[in-house]
PDB file of C-alpha atoms in Angstrom:
ATOM      1  CA  UNK A  30       0.145   0.021  -0.285  1.00  0.00           C
ATOM      2  CA  UNK A  31       2.802   2.486   0.738  1.00  0.00           C
ATOM      3  CA  UNK A  32       3.978   2.596  -2.678  1.00  0.00           C
ATOM      4  CA  UNK A  33       1.400   5.207  -3.317  1.00  0.00           C
ATOM      5  CA  UNK A  34       4.162   7.092  -2.250  1.00  0.00           C
ATOM      6  CA  UNK A  35       6.075   6.514  -5.566  1.00  0.00           C
ATOM      7  CA  UNK A  36       3.651   7.496  -7.357  1.00  0.00           C
ATOM      8  CA  UNK A  37       3.416  11.367  -6.720  1.00  0.00           C
ATOM      9  CA  UNK A  38       2.356  12.331 -10.501  1.00  0.00           C
ATOM     10  CA  UNK A  39      -1.380  10.925  -9.450  1.00  0.00           C
ATOM     11  CA  UNK A  40      -1.488  14.732  -7.778  1.00  0.00           C
ATOM     12  CA  UNK A  41      -0.842  16.234 -10.682  1.00  0.00           C
ATOM     13  CA  UNK A  42      -4.086  14.645 -12.545  1.00  0.00           C
ATOM     14  CA  UNK A  43      -6.434  16.225 -10.034  1.00  0.00           C
ATOM     15  CA  UNK A  44      -8.250  19.151 -12.069  1.00  0.00           C
ATOM     16  CA  UNK A  45      -7.175  22.224 -10.839  1.00  0.00           C
ATOM     17  CA  UNK A  46      -9.988  25.436 -11.259  1.00  0.00           C
ATOM     18  CA  UNK A  47      -8.848  28.798 -11.797  1.00  0.00           C
ATOM     19  CA  UNK A  48     -10.205  30.472  -9.323  1.00  0.00           C
ATOM     20  CA  UNK A  49     -10.070  34.074 -11.039  1.00  0.00           C
ATOM     21  CA  UNK A  50     -12.664  32.917 -13.517  1.00  0.00           C
ATOM     22  CA  UNK A  51     -15.779  34.106 -13.813  1.00  0.00           C
ATOM     23  CA  UNK A  52     -19.533  32.533 -14.091  1.00  0.00           C
ATOM     24  CA  UNK A  53     -22.359  33.739 -16.279  1.00  0.00           C
ATOM     25  CA  UNK A  54     -25.746  33.149 -16.631  1.00  0.00           C
ATOM     26  CA  UNK A  55     -26.814  33.839 -19.980  1.00  0.00           C
ATOM     27  CA  UNK A  56     -30.544  33.967 -21.402  1.00  0.00           C
ATOM     28  CA  UNK A  57     -31.799  32.023 -24.028  1.00  0.00           C
ATOM     29  CA  UNK A  58     -34.478  33.791 -25.028  1.00  0.00           C
ATOM     30  CA  UNK A  59     -37.225  31.838 -23.081  1.00  0.00           C
ATOM     31  CA  UNK A  60     -35.519  28.363 -24.432  1.00  0.00           C
ATOM     32  CA  UNK A  61     -35.935  29.221 -28.214  1.00  0.00           C
ATOM     33  CA  UNK A  62     -32.168  29.175 -28.842  1.00  0.00           C
ATOM     34  CA  UNK A  63     -31.168  26.942 -25.964  1.00  0.00           C
ATOM     35  CA  UNK A  64     -30.659  23.603 -28.599  1.00  0.00           C
ATOM     36  CA  UNK A  65     -28.857  25.750 -31.228  1.00  0.00           C
ATOM     37  CA  UNK A  66     -26.286  27.061 -28.413  1.00  0.00           C
ATOM     38  CA  UNK A  67     -25.872  23.178 -27.296  1.00  0.00           C
ATOM     39  CA  UNK A  68     -25.647  21.752 -31.126  1.00  0.00           C
ATOM     40  CA  UNK A  69     -23.426  24.583 -32.054  1.00  0.00           C
ATOM     41  CA  UNK A  70     -21.553  24.922 -29.316  1.00  0.00           C
ATOM     42  CA  UNK A  71     -21.828  29.282 -28.777  1.00  0.00           C
ATOM     43  CA  UNK A  72     -23.916  31.684 -26.577  1.00  0.00           C
ATOM     44  CA  UNK A  73     -24.844  34.531 -28.506  1.00  0.00           C
ATOM     45  CA  UNK A  74     -26.484  38.126 -27.384  1.00  0.00           C
ATOM     46  CA  UNK A  75     -29.808  39.781 -29.168  1.00  0.00           C
ATOM     47  CA  UNK A  76     -29.062  43.106 -30.594  1.00  0.00           C
ATOM     48  CA  UNK A  77     -28.563  42.188 -34.132  1.00  0.00           C
ATOM     49  CA  UNK A  78     -28.131  46.056 -35.385  1.00  0.00           C
ATOM     50  CA  UNK A  79     -25.094  45.951 -33.787  1.00  0.00           C
ATOM     51  CA  UNK A  80     -22.065  44.290 -34.814  1.00  0.00           C
ATOM     52  CA  UNK A  81     -19.651  42.677 -32.824  1.00  0.00           C
ATOM     53  CA  UNK A  82     -16.559  44.933 -34.238  1.00  0.00           C
ATOM     54  CA  UNK A  83     -18.570  48.278 -33.235  1.00  0.00           C
ATOM     55  CA  UNK A  84     -18.728  47.415 -29.601  1.00  0.00           C
ATOM     56  CA  UNK A  85     -15.967  50.061 -28.174  1.00  0.00           C
ATOM     57  CA  UNK A  86     -15.552  52.617 -25.528  1.00  0.00           C
ATOM     58  CA  UNK A  87     -14.917  55.073 -28.714  1.00  0.00           C
ATOM     59  CA  UNK A  88     -18.560  54.263 -29.893  1.00  0.00           C
ATOM     60  CA  UNK A  89     -20.865  54.917 -27.287  1.00  0.00           C
ATOM     61  CA  UNK A  90     -22.713  57.935 -28.902  1.00  0.00           C
ATOM     62  CA  UNK A  91     -23.142  55.252 -31.770  1.00  0.00           C
ATOM     63  CA  UNK A  92     -24.327  52.572 -29.541  1.00  0.00           C
ATOM     64  CA  UNK A  93     -26.804  54.801 -27.721  1.00  0.00           C
ATOM     65  CA  UNK A  94     -28.216  56.465 -31.088  1.00  0.00           C
ATOM     66  CA  UNK A  95     -28.646  52.650 -32.458  1.00  0.00           C
ATOM     67  CA  UNK A  96     -30.363  51.236 -29.412  1.00  0.00           C
ATOM     68  CA  UNK A  97     -32.795  54.108 -29.164  1.00  0.00           C
ATOM     69  CA  UNK A  98     -33.720  54.229 -33.125  1.00  0.00           C
ATOM     70  CA  UNK A  99     -34.107  49.707 -33.457  1.00  0.00           C
ATOM     71  CA  UNK A 100     -36.190  49.435 -30.539  1.00  0.00           C
ATOM     72  CA  UNK A 101     -39.574  49.941 -29.831  1.00  0.00           C
ATOM     73  CA  UNK A 102     -39.226  50.371 -26.173  1.00  0.00           C
ATOM     74  CA  UNK A 103     -37.374  54.397 -26.683  1.00  0.00           C
ATOM     75  CA  UNK A 104     -38.767  57.652 -28.351  1.00  0.00           C
ATOM     76  CA  UNK A 105     -36.992  58.554 -31.374  1.00  0.00           C
ATOM     77  CA  UNK A 106     -35.346  61.269 -29.960  1.00  0.00           C
ATOM     78  CA  UNK A 107     -31.409  61.955 -29.144  1.00  0.00           C
ATOM     79  CA  UNK A 108     -30.148  60.764 -25.858  1.00  0.00           C
ATOM     80  CA  UNK A 109     -29.582  63.530 -23.953  1.00  0.00           C
ATOM     81  CA  UNK A 110     -33.588  64.113 -24.185  1.00  0.00           C
ATOM     82  CA  UNK A 111     -34.801  60.602 -22.988  1.00  0.00           C
ATOM     83  CA  UNK A 112     -36.089  60.415 -19.166  1.00  0.00           C
ATOM     84  CA  UNK A 113     -33.618  59.226 -16.591  1.00  0.00           C
ATOM     85  CA  UNK A 114     -35.394  55.921 -16.979  1.00  0.00           C
ATOM     86  CA  UNK A 115     -35.033  55.573 -20.015  1.00  0.00           C
ATOM     87  CA  UNK A 116     -31.345  56.731 -19.926  1.00  0.00           C
ATOM     88  CA  UNK A 117     -30.714  53.989 -17.543  1.00  0.00           C
ATOM     89  CA  UNK A 118     -32.387  51.393 -19.479  1.00  0.00           C
ATOM     90  CA  UNK A 119     -30.133  51.927 -22.865  1.00  0.00           C
ATOM     91  CA  UNK A 120     -26.994  52.272 -20.301  1.00  0.00           C
ATOM     92  CA  UNK A 121     -27.957  48.715 -19.400  1.00  0.00           C
ATOM     93  CA  UNK A 122     -28.328  47.351 -22.695  1.00  0.00           C
ATOM     94  CA  UNK A 123     -24.598  48.748 -23.653  1.00  0.00           C
ATOM     95  CA  UNK A 124     -23.423  47.317 -20.366  1.00  0.00           C
ATOM     96  CA  UNK A 125     -24.805  43.733 -21.032  1.00  0.00           C
ATOM     97  CA  UNK A 126     -22.989  43.769 -24.590  1.00  0.00           C
ATOM     98  CA  UNK A 127     -19.699  44.807 -22.902  1.00  0.00           C
ATOM     99  CA  UNK A 128     -19.914  42.205 -20.813  1.00  0.00           C
ATOM    100  CA  UNK A 129     -20.503  39.545 -23.514  1.00  0.00           C
ATOM    101  CA  UNK A 130     -17.883  41.078 -25.861  1.00  0.00           C
ATOM    102  CA  UNK A 131     -15.202  40.923 -22.590  1.00  0.00           C
ATOM    103  CA  UNK A 132     -15.826  37.614 -21.306  1.00  0.00           C
ATOM    104  CA  UNK A 133     -12.549  35.503 -20.897  1.00  0.00           C
ATOM    105  CA  UNK A 134     -11.579  32.439 -22.816  1.00  0.00           C
ATOM    106  CA  UNK A 135     -12.139  30.166 -19.680  1.00  0.00           C
ATOM    107  CA  UNK A 136     -15.050  31.912 -17.955  1.00  0.00           C
ATOM    108  CA  UNK A 137     -18.181  29.471 -17.472  1.00  0.00           C
ATOM    109  CA  UNK A 138     -21.834  29.677 -18.570  1.00  0.00           C
ATOM    110  CA  UNK A 139     -24.511  28.485 -17.627  1.00  0.00           C
ATOM    111  CA  UNK A 140     -27.512  28.876 -19.459  1.00  0.00           C
ATOM    112  CA  UNK A 141     -31.269  27.246 -19.088  1.00  0.00           C
ATOM    113  CA  UNK A 142     -33.565  25.630 -21.494  1.00  0.00           C
ATOM    114  CA  UNK A 143     -37.341  26.474 -22.078  1.00  0.00           C
ATOM    115  CA  UNK A 144     -39.306  26.891 -19.160  1.00  0.00           C
ATOM    116  CA  UNK A 145     -35.784  26.847 -17.109  1.00  0.00           C
ATOM    117  CA  UNK A 146     -36.514  23.066 -16.004  1.00  0.00           C
ATOM    118  CA  UNK A 147     -32.844  21.994 -16.604  1.00  0.00           C
ATOM    119  CA  UNK A 148     -29.598  23.700 -17.772  1.00  0.00           C
ATOM    120  CA  UNK A 149     -26.461  23.247 -19.177  1.00  0.00           C
ATOM    121  CA  UNK A 150     -22.465  24.852 -18.101  1.00  0.00           C
ATOM    122  CA  UNK A 151     -19.941  25.609 -19.924  1.00  0.00           C
ATOM    123  CA  UNK A 152     -16.545  27.201 -20.574  1.00  0.00           C
ATOM    124  CA  UNK A 153     -16.032  29.670 -22.820  1.00  0.00           C
ATOM    125  CA  UNK A 154     -13.709  28.815 -25.804  1.00  0.00           C
ATOM    126  CA  UNK A 155     -12.647  31.549 -27.781  1.00  0.00           C
ATOM    127  CA  UNK A 156     -10.785  35.220 -27.535  1.00  0.00           C
ATOM    128  CA  UNK A 157     -13.431  37.539 -28.950  1.00  0.00           C
ATOM    129  CA  UNK A 158     -16.581  38.229 -29.654  1.00  0.00           C
ATOM    130  CA  UNK A 159     -17.612  37.400 -33.523  1.00  0.00           C
ATOM    131  CA  UNK A 160     -20.532  37.427 -35.616  1.00  0.00           C
ATOM    132  CA  UNK A 161     -21.631  34.470 -37.267  1.00  0.00           C
ATOM    133  CA  UNK A 162     -21.594  34.487 -40.951  1.00  0.00           C
ATOM    134  CA  UNK A 163     -22.557  31.809 -43.527  1.00  0.00           C
ATOM    135  CA  UNK A 164     -23.869  28.455 -42.476  1.00  0.00           C
ATOM    136  CA  UNK A 165     -23.759  29.772 -39.126  1.00  0.00           C
ATOM    137  CA  UNK A 166     -26.234  32.625 -40.129  1.00  0.00           C
ATOM    138  CA  UNK A 167     -29.109  29.795 -39.035  1.00  0.00           C
ATOM    139  CA  UNK A 168     -29.822  30.135 -35.396  1.00  0.00           C
ATOM    140  CA  UNK A 169     -30.054  32.506 -33.166  1.00  0.00           C
ATOM    141  CA  UNK A 170     -28.221  35.817 -32.325  1.00  0.00           C
ATOM    142  CA  UNK A 171     -25.724  37.156 -34.691  1.00  0.00           C
ATOM    143  CA  UNK A 172     -23.195  37.910 -32.108  1.00  0.00           C
ATOM    144  CA  UNK A 173     -21.990  35.064 -30.678  1.00  0.00           C
ATOM    145  CA  UNK A 174     -18.838  33.426 -28.268  1.00  0.00           C
ATOM    146  CA  UNK A 175     -17.707  29.869 -28.656  1.00  0.00           C
ATOM    147  CA  UNK A 176     -18.477  27.152 -26.047  1.00  0.00           C
ATOM    148  CA  UNK A 177     -17.317  23.843 -24.791  1.00  0.00           C
ATOM    149  CA  UNK A 178     -20.248  22.122 -22.957  1.00  0.00           C
ATOM    150  CA  UNK A 179     -19.556  20.707 -20.035  1.00  0.00           C
ATOM    151  CA  UNK A 180     -22.628  19.387 -18.838  1.00  0.00           C
ATOM    152  CA  UNK A 181     -26.054  19.625 -20.849  1.00  0.00           C
ATOM    153  CA  UNK A 182     -29.391  19.149 -19.618  1.00  0.00           C
ATOM    154  CA  UNK A 183     -28.740  18.938 -15.859  1.00  0.00           C
ATOM    155  CA  UNK A 184     -31.463  18.545 -13.565  1.00  0.00           C
ATOM    156  CA  UNK A 185     -30.678  19.506  -9.905  1.00  0.00           C
ATOM    157  CA  UNK A 186     -32.562  20.529  -6.866  1.00  0.00           C
ATOM    158  CA  UNK A 187     -30.350  23.508  -5.947  1.00  0.00           C
ATOM    159  CA  UNK A 188     -31.146  24.636  -9.306  1.00  0.00           C
ATOM    160  CA  UNK A 189     -34.365  25.689  -8.550  1.00  0.00           C
ATOM    161  CA  UNK A 190     -34.199  27.971  -5.838  1.00  0.00           C
ATOM    162  CA  UNK A 191     -31.113  29.573  -7.904  1.00  0.00           C
ATOM    163  CA  UNK A 192     -33.210  30.219 -11.425  1.00  0.00           C
ATOM    164  CA  UNK A 193     -36.140  31.693  -8.708  1.00  0.00           C
ATOM    165  CA  UNK A 194     -33.152  34.398  -7.495  1.00  0.00           C
ATOM    166  CA  UNK A 195     -32.343  35.030 -11.218  1.00  0.00           C
ATOM    167  CA  UNK A 196     -35.484  34.196 -13.550  1.00  0.00           C
ATOM    168  CA  UNK A 197     -35.569  38.507 -13.119  1.00  0.00           C
ATOM    169  CA  UNK A 198     -32.316  39.257 -13.693  1.00  0.00           C
ATOM    170  CA  UNK A 199     -30.126  40.443 -16.991  1.00  0.00           C
ATOM    171  CA  UNK A 200     -29.769  38.778 -19.980  1.00  0.00           C
ATOM    172  CA  UNK A 201     -26.067  38.226 -18.720  1.00  0.00           C
ATOM    173  CA  UNK A 202     -25.810  38.155 -14.826  1.00  0.00           C
ATOM    174  CA  UNK A 203     -22.437  37.383 -12.957  1.00  0.00           C
ATOM    175  CA  UNK A 204     -23.216  34.068 -10.605  1.00  0.00           C
ATOM    176  CA  UNK A 205     -19.671  33.943  -9.102  1.00  0.00           C
ATOM    177  CA  UNK A 206     -21.323  33.555  -5.651  1.00  0.00           C
ATOM    178  CA  UNK A 207     -22.907  29.977  -6.978  1.00  0.00           C
ATOM    179  CA  UNK A 208     -19.614  28.560  -8.039  1.00  0.00           C
ATOM    180  CA  UNK A 209     -18.924  26.057  -5.486  1.00  0.00           C
ATOM    181  CA  UNK A 210     -22.555  24.443  -6.892  1.00  0.00           C
ATOM    182  CA  UNK A 211     -21.465  24.959 -10.199  1.00  0.00           C
ATOM    183  CA  UNK A 212     -17.938  23.140  -9.465  1.00  0.00           C
ATOM    184  CA  UNK A 213     -19.315  20.702  -7.638  1.00  0.00           C
ATOM    185  CA  UNK A 214     -21.350  19.664 -10.619  1.00  0.00           C
ATOM    186  CA  UNK A 215     -18.712  20.014 -13.275  1.00  0.00           C
ATOM    187  CA  UNK A 216     -15.706  17.878 -11.047  1.00  0.00           C
ATOM    188  CA  UNK A 217     -15.835  15.209  -8.486  1.00  0.00           C
ATOM    189  CA  UNK A 218     -12.232  16.366  -7.153  1.00  0.00           C
ATOM    190  CA  UNK A 219     -10.767  19.528  -7.564  1.00  0.00           C
ATOM    191  CA  UNK A 220      -8.113  21.566  -6.535  1.00  0.00           C
ATOM    192  CA  UNK A 221      -8.977  25.661  -6.370  1.00  0.00           C
ATOM    193  CA  UNK A 222      -6.969  28.223  -4.324  1.00  0.00           C
ATOM    194  CA  UNK A 223      -4.582  25.278  -2.799  1.00  0.00           C
ATOM    195  CA  UNK A 224      -7.295  23.694  -1.351  1.00  0.00           C
ATOM    196  CA  UNK A 225      -8.756  20.391  -2.547  1.00  0.00           C
ATOM    197  CA  UNK A 226     -12.275  19.553  -2.537  1.00  0.00           C
ATOM    198  CA  UNK A 227     -14.051  16.573  -2.948  1.00  0.00           C
ATOM    199  CA  UNK A 228     -17.999  16.937  -4.061  1.00  0.00           C
ATOM    200  CA  UNK A 229     -20.863  14.457  -2.590  1.00  0.00           C
ATOM    201  CA  UNK A 230     -23.700  14.326  -4.945  1.00  0.00           C
ATOM    202  CA  UNK A 231     -26.398  13.092  -2.896  1.00  0.00           C
ATOM    203  CA  UNK A 232     -29.879  12.033  -4.810  1.00  0.00           C
ATOM    204  CA  UNK A 233     -32.091  11.105  -2.128  1.00  0.00           C
ATOM    205  CA  UNK A 234     -35.518  13.321  -1.876  1.00  0.00           C
ATOM    206  CA  UNK A 235     -36.359  12.006   1.502  1.00  0.00           C
ATOM    207  CA  UNK A 236     -35.846  13.077   5.102  1.00  0.00           C
ATOM    208  CA  UNK A 237     -32.118  12.813   5.532  1.00  0.00           C
ATOM    209  CA  UNK A 238     -30.381  11.562   8.768  1.00  0.00           C
ATOM    210  CA  UNK A 239     -28.422  13.527  10.717  1.00  0.00           C
ATOM    211  CA  UNK A 240     -26.897  10.010  12.229  1.00  0.00           C
ATOM    212  CA  UNK A 241     -25.743   9.755   8.467  1.00  0.00           C
ATOM    213  CA  UNK A 242     -24.821  12.863   7.896  1.00  0.00           C
ATOM    214  CA  UNK A 243     -22.683  12.674  11.234  1.00  0.00           C
ATOM    215  CA  UNK A 244     -21.129   9.081  10.832  1.00  0.00           C
ATOM    216  CA  UNK A 245     -20.292  10.080   7.005  1.00  0.00           C
ATOM    217  CA  UNK A 246     -18.315  12.941   8.545  1.00  0.00           C
ATOM    218  CA  UNK A 247     -16.698  10.731  11.390  1.00  0.00           C
ATOM    219  CA  UNK A 248     -15.791   7.841   8.778  1.00  0.00           C
ATOM    220  CA  UNK A 249     -14.546  10.112   6.192  1.00  0.00           C
ATOM    221  CA  UNK A 250     -12.163  12.130   8.538  1.00  0.00           C
ATOM    222  CA  UNK A 251     -11.221   8.793  10.242  1.00  0.00           C
ATOM    223  CA  UNK A 252      -9.793   7.283   7.085  1.00  0.00           C
ATOM    224  CA  UNK A 253      -8.299  11.120   6.032  1.00  0.00           C
ATOM    225  CA  UNK A 254      -6.293  11.154   9.349  1.00  0.00           C
ATOM    226  CA  UNK A 255      -5.217   7.567   9.059  1.00  0.00           C
ATOM    227  CA  UNK A 256      -3.949   7.949   5.403  1.00  0.00           C
ATOM    228  CA  UNK A 257      -2.288  11.560   6.541  1.00  0.00           C
ATOM    229  CA  UNK A 258      -0.321   9.350   9.134  1.00  0.00           C
ATOM    230  CA  UNK A 259       0.551   6.290   7.132  1.00  0.00           C
ATOM    231  CA  UNK A 260       1.850   8.180   4.328  1.00  0.00           C
ATOM    232  CA  UNK A 261       3.414  11.528   6.189  1.00  0.00           C
ATOM    233  CA  UNK A 262       1.930  13.610   4.366  1.00  0.00           C
ATOM    234  CA  UNK A 263       2.033  16.062   7.552  1.00  0.00           C
ATOM    235  CA  UNK A 264      -1.393  18.129   6.703  1.00  0.00           C
ATOM    236  CA  UNK A 265      -3.613  19.421   9.027  1.00  0.00           C
ATOM    237  CA  UNK A 266      -6.683  17.224   9.102  1.00  0.00           C
ATOM    238  CA  UNK A 267      -8.359  19.538  11.976  1.00  0.00           C
ATOM    239  CA  UNK A 268      -8.584  21.892   8.885  1.00  0.00           C
ATOM    240  CA  UNK A 269     -11.106  20.159   7.158  1.00  0.00           C
ATOM    241  CA  UNK A 270     -14.423  21.752   6.734  1.00  0.00           C
ATOM    242  CA  UNK A 271     -17.621  21.080   4.936  1.00  0.00           C
ATOM    243  CA  UNK A 272     -19.952  22.620   2.731  1.00  0.00           C
ATOM    244  CA  UNK A 273     -23.492  21.283   2.940  1.00  0.00           C
ATOM    245  CA  UNK A 274     -26.209  22.080   0.570  1.00  0.00           C
ATOM    246  CA  UNK A 275     -28.905  19.900   1.788  1.00  0.00           C
ATOM    247  CA  UNK A 276     -31.931  20.358  -0.318  1.00  0.00           C
ATOM    248  CA  UNK A 277     -32.622  16.661  -0.917  1.00  0.00           C
ATOM    249  CA  UNK A 278     -30.966  16.489  -2.938  1.00  0.00           C
ATOM    250  CA  UNK A 279     -28.309  18.245  -2.915  1.00  0.00           C
ATOM    251  CA  UNK A 280     -24.101  18.159  -2.505  1.00  0.00           C
ATOM    252  CA  UNK A 281     -21.356  18.160   0.413  1.00  0.00           C
ATOM    253  CA  UNK A 282     -18.093  19.562  -0.752  1.00  0.00           C
ATOM    254  CA  UNK A 283     -15.558  18.425   1.976  1.00  0.00           C
ATOM    255  CA  UNK A 284     -12.137  20.739   1.553  1.00  0.00           C
ATOM    256  CA  UNK A 285      -9.091  20.246   2.877  1.00  0.00           C
ATOM    257  CA  UNK A 286      -5.974  22.417   2.661  1.00  0.00           C
ATOM    258  CA  UNK A 287      -3.159  21.322   0.498  1.00  0.00           C
ATOM    259  CA  UNK A 288      -5.269  17.939   0.239  1.00  0.00           C
ATOM    260  CA  UNK A 289      -2.989  15.247  -0.521  1.00  0.00           C
ATOM    261  CA  UNK A 290      -4.883  13.368   2.329  1.00  0.00           C
ATOM    262  CA  UNK A 291      -8.232  13.834   0.598  1.00  0.00           C
ATOM    263  CA  UNK A 292      -7.245  12.793  -2.741  1.00  0.00           C
ATOM    264  CA  UNK A 293      -5.766   9.281  -1.734  1.00  0.00           C
ATOM    265  CA  UNK A 294      -8.696   8.962   0.056  1.00  0.00           C
ATOM    266  CA  UNK A 295     -11.325   9.612  -2.611  1.00  0.00           C
ATOM    267  CA  UNK A 296      -8.918   7.723  -4.670  1.00  0.00           C
ATOM    268  CA  UNK A 297      -9.054   4.261  -2.531  1.00  0.00           C
ATOM    269  CA  UNK A 298     -12.763   5.105  -1.581  1.00  0.00           C
ATOM    270  CA  UNK A 299     -13.787   5.136  -5.379  1.00  0.00           C
ATOM    271  CA  UNK A 300     -11.579   2.366  -6.188  1.00  0.00           C
ATOM    272  CA  UNK A 301     -13.539   0.573  -3.570  1.00  0.00           C
ATOM    273  CA  UNK A 302     -17.257   1.771  -4.103  1.00  0.00           C
ATOM    274  CA  UNK A 303     -16.554   0.573  -7.984  1.00  0.00           C
ATOM    275  CA  UNK A 304     -14.974  -2.553  -7.645  1.00  0.00           C
ATOM    276  CA  UNK A 305     -11.694  -1.717  -9.609  1.00  0.00           C
ATOM    277  CA  UNK A 306      -9.259  -5.321  -9.052  1.00  0.00           C
ATOM    278  CA  UNK A 307      -7.000  -4.255 -12.067  1.00  0.00           C
ATOM    279  CA  UNK A 308      -3.690  -5.333 -10.989  1.00  0.00           C
ATOM    280  CA  UNK A 309      -2.339  -3.208 -13.988  1.00  0.00           C
ATOM    281  CA  UNK A 310      -3.132  -0.422 -12.915  1.00  0.00           C
ATOM    282  CA  UNK A 311      -0.723   2.364 -11.657  1.00  0.00           C
ATOM    283  CA  UNK A 312      -1.282   1.966  -8.179  1.00  0.00           C
ATOM    284  CA  UNK A 313      -1.688  -1.270  -7.539  1.00  0.00           C
ATOM    285  CA  UNK A 314      -4.041  -1.455  -4.816  1.00  0.00           C
ATOM    286  CA  UNK A 315      -7.570  -3.452  -4.195  1.00  0.00           C
ATOM    287  CA  UNK A 316      -9.676  -4.536  -1.449  1.00  0.00           C
ATOM    288  CA  UNK A 317      -7.224  -7.687  -1.071  1.00  0.00           C
ATOM    289  CA  UNK A 318      -4.082  -5.085  -0.006  1.00  0.00           C
ATOM    290  CA  UNK A 319      -5.534  -2.948   1.537  1.00  0.00           C
ATOM    291  CA  UNK A 320      -4.373  -2.271   4.932  1.00  0.00           C
ATOM    292  CA  UNK A 321      -7.106  -4.167   7.247  1.00  0.00           C
ATOM    293  CA  UNK A 322      -7.641  -1.220   9.610  1.00  0.00           C
ATOM    294  CA  UNK A 323      -8.862   1.127   6.710  1.00  0.00           C
ATOM    295  CA  UNK A 324     -11.652  -1.643   5.842  1.00  0.00           C
ATOM    296  CA  UNK A 325     -13.999  -0.230   8.560  1.00  0.00           C
ATOM    297  CA  UNK A 326     -14.171   3.143   7.223  1.00  0.00           C
ATOM    298  CA  UNK A 327     -14.778   2.200   3.749  1.00  0.00           C
ATOM    299  CA  UNK A 328     -17.265  -0.434   4.730  1.00  0.00           C
ATOM    300  CA  UNK A 329     -19.218   1.985   7.212  1.00  0.00           C
ATOM    301  CA  UNK A 330     -18.604   4.813   4.185  1.00  0.00           C
ATOM    302  CA  UNK A 331     -19.997   2.481   1.034  1.00  0.00           C
ATOM    303  CA  UNK A 332     -23.375   1.882   3.445  1.00  0.00           C
ATOM    304  CA  UNK A 333     -23.816   5.510   4.743  1.00  0.00           C
ATOM    305  CA  UNK A 334     -23.376   6.587   0.459  1.00  0.00           C
ATOM    306  CA  UNK A 335     -25.970   3.912  -0.138  1.00  0.00           C
ATOM    307  CA  UNK A 336     -28.350   5.445   2.374  1.00  0.00           C
ATOM    308  CA  UNK A 337     -27.776   9.000   1.128  1.00  0.00           C
ATOM    309  CA  UNK A 338     -28.178   8.058  -2.425  1.00  0.00           C
ATOM    310  CA  UNK A 339     -24.481   9.494  -3.007  1.00  0.00           C
ATOM    311  CA  UNK A 340     -23.745   9.187  -7.005  1.00  0.00           C
ATOM    312  CA  UNK A 341     -20.676   7.022  -7.406  1.00  0.00           C
ATOM    313  CA  UNK A 342     -17.910   8.574  -8.827  1.00  0.00           C
ATOM    314  CA  UNK A 343     -15.597   8.607 -11.444  1.00  0.00           C
ATOM    315  CA  UNK A 344     -13.031   9.541  -9.872  1.00  0.00           C
ATOM    316  CA  UNK A 345     -10.366   6.403  -9.597  1.00  0.00           C
ATOM    317  CA  UNK A 346     -11.205   5.892 -13.604  1.00  0.00           C
ATOM    318  CA  UNK A 347     -10.111   9.534 -14.274  1.00  0.00           C
ATOM    319  CA  UNK A 348      -7.334  10.056 -11.874  1.00  0.00           C
ATOM    320  CA  UNK A 349      -5.345   6.988 -13.340  1.00  0.00           C
ATOM    321  CA  UNK A 350      -6.079   7.303 -17.411  1.00  0.00           C
ATOM    322  CA  UNK A 351      -5.154  11.120 -17.119  1.00  0.00           C
ATOM    323  CA  UNK A 352      -1.651  11.170 -18.160  1.00  0.00           C
ATOM    324  CA  UNK A 353      -1.288  14.836 -19.111  1.00  0.00           C
ATOM    325  CA  UNK A 354      -3.014  16.483 -15.714  1.00  0.00           C
ATOM    326  CA  UNK A 355      -5.733  19.250 -16.111  1.00  0.00           C
ATOM    327  CA  UNK A 356      -6.019  22.683 -15.400  1.00  0.00           C
ATOM    328  CA  UNK A 357      -9.219  24.818 -15.790  1.00  0.00           C
TER     329      UNK A 357
END
């Protein structure tokens, strides 16, 4: 078992999420453009009468005039003669266009389906806004950003609360304060700002037993502590924290600074739950050669996860098959 020390590269395989990235909620015009966004790998924004190349600071007067001229909401008079509320509305439209233009590669976007009963999560995959042309003209909105979709047509109870907060929001709005929820859906084990996170996705819809939660935490903490000692990681296990979103279903995020102990724990539990016995894998560990003192912890974790209907993860297979490492 202790030959895990000989495979430090396993820690390099854990996804590291850039804490500087932004998270955005982008509307789909009542879901009309949702399918096209997903199928063709982009997001778009309205006001097609303004080309992407014209969204520049020095063009503010032109942008104001164009919005006033082409929108039924405004009287076709100079911007200076509009009422305060109308001016504010024009300014908000311009701000949306600049926000869309200034999205950065790697920023996360969440888009709602029709009726907003499910959603998709992606990452901006280009460096600049562009105008669709040629065959791309079909579909919605001409000003676009390319997107790599990470999760599509996701349903999650927590999203209902999130959407309720956002249902009157603008075309594009920051949701960075919900980053933990979004990260927990896109990654099961990741590093962010030097902390390691393990996300447990709970699907149980009925009431959750307090005893199950206590036993889950006690057994995870016990196994993390044991692994920390056995591998001489020297981590301060008492700094481990937990963030809960138990809306039945919901998620649990376990956080540990540095986190080598949590990574190895997650790896072993994942292998154990998925019944891996492949002797050719780089770590060469299975139930038969796991130290006997680990087994009670793992058996308890397995039973409690079953009670809570925690999804089986893919951590083990992803870590041992990812040779190049990853960062996002």
